[in-house]
Amino acid sequence: MSENRKTSWEYEKERNSKQMRIVFNMDDPVDAQIYHFLERYKPNRTSFIKRLVYDELVRCAYEQA
């Protein structure tokens, strides 16, 4: 590996970003269905999940106001 190449960890250290890991239990029908849906229909899964969470965050904030 070249001395100049950065690892993904080095890129992440330079940016203010964090990662989360989602584990799907493929023995659970609901988990398996969610996993297959994301794999098959959502090419940008990260963006899709973040948008769903943000929508829920806004909804909860609106209910509390």
Coordinates of N, CA and C in Angstrom, one line a residue:
M1 N 0.8 -1.2 0.0 CA 0.0 0.0 0.0 C 0.9 1.2 0.0
S2 N 0.5 2.2 -0.8 CA 1.3 3.4 -0.9 C 1.3 4.2 0.4
E3 N 2.4 4.9 0.7 CA 2.5 5.7 1.9 C 1.5 6.9 1.9
N4 N 1.1 7.4 0.7 CA 0.2 8.5 0.6 C -1.2 8.2 0.8
R5 N -1.6 7.0 0.6 CA -3.0 6.6 0.6 C -3.5 6.6 2.1
K6 N -4.7 7.2 2.2 CA -5.3 7.2 3.6 C -6.3 6.1 3.7
T7 N -6.4 5.6 4.9 CA -7.4 4.6 5.2 C -8.7 5.3 5.5
S8 N -9.8 4.6 5.5 CA -11.1 5.1 5.8 C -11.1 5.7 7.2
W9 N -10.4 5.1 8.1 CA -10.3 5.6 9.5 C -9.6 7.0 9.5
E10 N -8.6 7.2 8.7 CA -7.9 8.5 8.6 C -8.8 9.6 8.0
Y11 N -9.6 9.2 7.0 CA -10.6 10.2 6.5 C -11.6 10.5 7.5
E12 N -12.1 9.5 8.3 CA -13.1 9.8 9.3 C -12.5 10.6 10.4
K13 N -11.3 10.4 10.8 CA -10.7 11.3 11.8 C -10.6 12.7 11.4
E14 N -10.4 13.0 10.2 CA -10.2 14.4 9.7 C -11.6 15.1 9.6
R15 N -12.6 14.3 9.4 CA -14.0 14.9 9.4 C -14.7 14.7 10.7
N16 N -15.7 15.4 10.9 CA -16.5 15.2 12.2 C -17.6 14.3 11.8
S17 N -17.3 13.0 11.8 CA -18.3 12.0 11.4 C -18.2 10.8 12.3
K18 N -19.3 10.1 12.4 CA -19.4 8.9 13.2 C -20.1 7.8 12.4
Q19 N -19.9 6.6 12.8 CA -20.5 5.5 12.1 C -21.3 4.7 13.1
M20 N -22.4 4.1 12.6 CA -23.2 3.2 13.5 C -23.3 1.9 12.7
R21 N -23.5 0.9 13.5 CA -23.6 -0.5 12.9 C -25.0 -1.0 13.1
I22 N -25.7 -1.4 12.1 CA -27.0 -2.0 12.3 C -26.9 -3.5 12.0
V23 N -27.3 -4.3 12.9 CA -27.3 -5.8 12.7 C -28.7 -6.3 12.5
F24 N -28.8 -7.1 11.5 CA -30.1 -7.7 11.2 C -30.1 -9.2 11.5
N25 N -31.0 -9.6 12.3 CA -31.2 -11.0 12.7 C -32.0 -11.7 11.6
M26 N -31.3 -12.4 10.7 CA -32.0 -13.0 9.5 C -32.9 -14.2 9.9
D27 N -32.9 -14.6 11.2 CA -33.9 -15.6 11.7 C -35.2 -14.9 12.0
D28 N -35.2 -13.6 12.2 CA -36.4 -12.8 12.5 C -37.0 -12.3 11.2
P29 N -38.3 -12.7 10.9 CA -38.9 -12.4 9.6 C -38.9 -10.8 9.3
V30 N -39.2 -10.1 10.4 CA -39.2 -8.6 10.2 C -37.9 -8.0 9.8
D31 N -36.8 -8.4 10.6 CA -35.5 -8.0 10.3 C -35.1 -8.4 8.9
A32 N -35.4 -9.6 8.5 CA -35.0 -10.1 7.2 C -35.7 -9.3 6.1
Q33 N -37.0 -9.0 6.3 CA -37.7 -8.2 5.3 C -37.1 -6.8 5.2
I34 N -36.8 -6.2 6.3 CA -36.2 -4.9 6.2 C -34.9 -4.9 5.5
Y35 N -34.0 -5.9 5.8 CA -32.7 -6.0 5.2 C -32.9 -6.2 3.7
H36 N -33.7 -7.1 3.2 CA -33.9 -7.4 1.8 C -34.5 -6.1 1.1
F37 N -35.4 -5.4 1.7 CA -35.9 -4.2 1.1 C -34.8 -3.2 0.9
L38 N -34.0 -3.0 1.9 CA -32.9 -2.0 1.8 C -31.9 -2.4 0.7
E39 N -31.6 -3.7 0.7 CA -30.6 -4.2 -0.3 C -31.1 -4.1 -1.7
R40 N -32.4 -4.4 -1.9 CA -33.0 -4.4 -3.2 C -33.4 -3.1 -3.8
Y41 N -34.0 -2.3 -2.9 CA -34.7 -1.1 -3.4 C -34.1 0.2 -3.1
K42 N -33.1 0.2 -2.2 CA -32.5 1.5 -1.8 C -31.0 1.5 -2.0
P43 N -30.6 2.1 -3.1 CA -29.1 2.1 -3.4 C -28.4 3.0 -2.4
N44 N -29.0 4.0 -1.9 CA -28.3 4.9 -1.0 C -29.0 4.7 0.4
R45 N -28.7 3.6 1.0 CA -29.4 3.2 2.3 C -29.1 4.2 3.4
T46 N -27.9 4.7 3.5 CA -27.5 5.7 4.5 C -28.4 6.9 4.5
S47 N -28.5 7.5 3.3 CA -29.4 8.7 3.1 C -30.8 8.4 3.4
F48 N -31.3 7.2 3.0 CA -32.7 6.9 3.2 C -33.0 6.7 4.7
I49 N -32.1 6.0 5.5 CA -32.3 5.8 6.9 C -32.2 7.2 7.6
K50 N -31.2 8.0 7.3 CA -31.1 9.3 8.0 C -32.3 10.2 7.7
R51 N -32.9 10.1 6.5 CA -34.1 10.9 6.2 C -35.3 10.4 7.1
L52 N -35.4 9.1 7.2 CA -36.5 8.5 8.0 C -36.4 9.0 9.5
V53 N -35.1 8.9 10.0 CA -34.9 9.3 11.4 C -35.2 10.7 11.6
Y54 N -34.7 11.6 10.6 CA -34.9 13.0 10.7 C -36.4 13.3 10.7
D55 N -37.1 12.7 9.8 CA -38.6 12.9 9.8 C -39.2 12.6 11.1
E56 N -38.8 11.5 11.7 CA -39.4 11.1 13.0 C -39.0 12.1 14.1
L57 N -37.7 12.6 14.0 CA -37.3 13.6 15.0 C -38.1 14.9 14.9
V58 N -38.4 15.4 13.7 CA -39.2 16.6 13.4 C -40.6 16.3 13.9
R59 N -41.1 15.2 13.7 CA -42.5 14.8 14.1 C -42.6 14.9 15.6
C60 N -41.6 14.3 16.3 CA -41.6 14.3 17.8 C -41.5 15.7 18.3
A61 N -40.6 16.5 17.7 CA -40.5 17.9 18.2 C -41.7 18.7 18.0
Y62 N -42.4 18.4 16.9 CA -43.7 19.1 16.6 C -44.8 18.8 17.6
E63 N -44.8 17.5 18.0 CA -45.8 17.0 19.0 C -45.5 17.6 20.4
Q64 N -44.2 17.8 20.7 CA -43.9 18.4 22.0 C -44.1 19.9 22.1
A65 N -44.1 20.6 21.0 CA -44.3 22.0 21.0 C -45.7 22.5 21.3

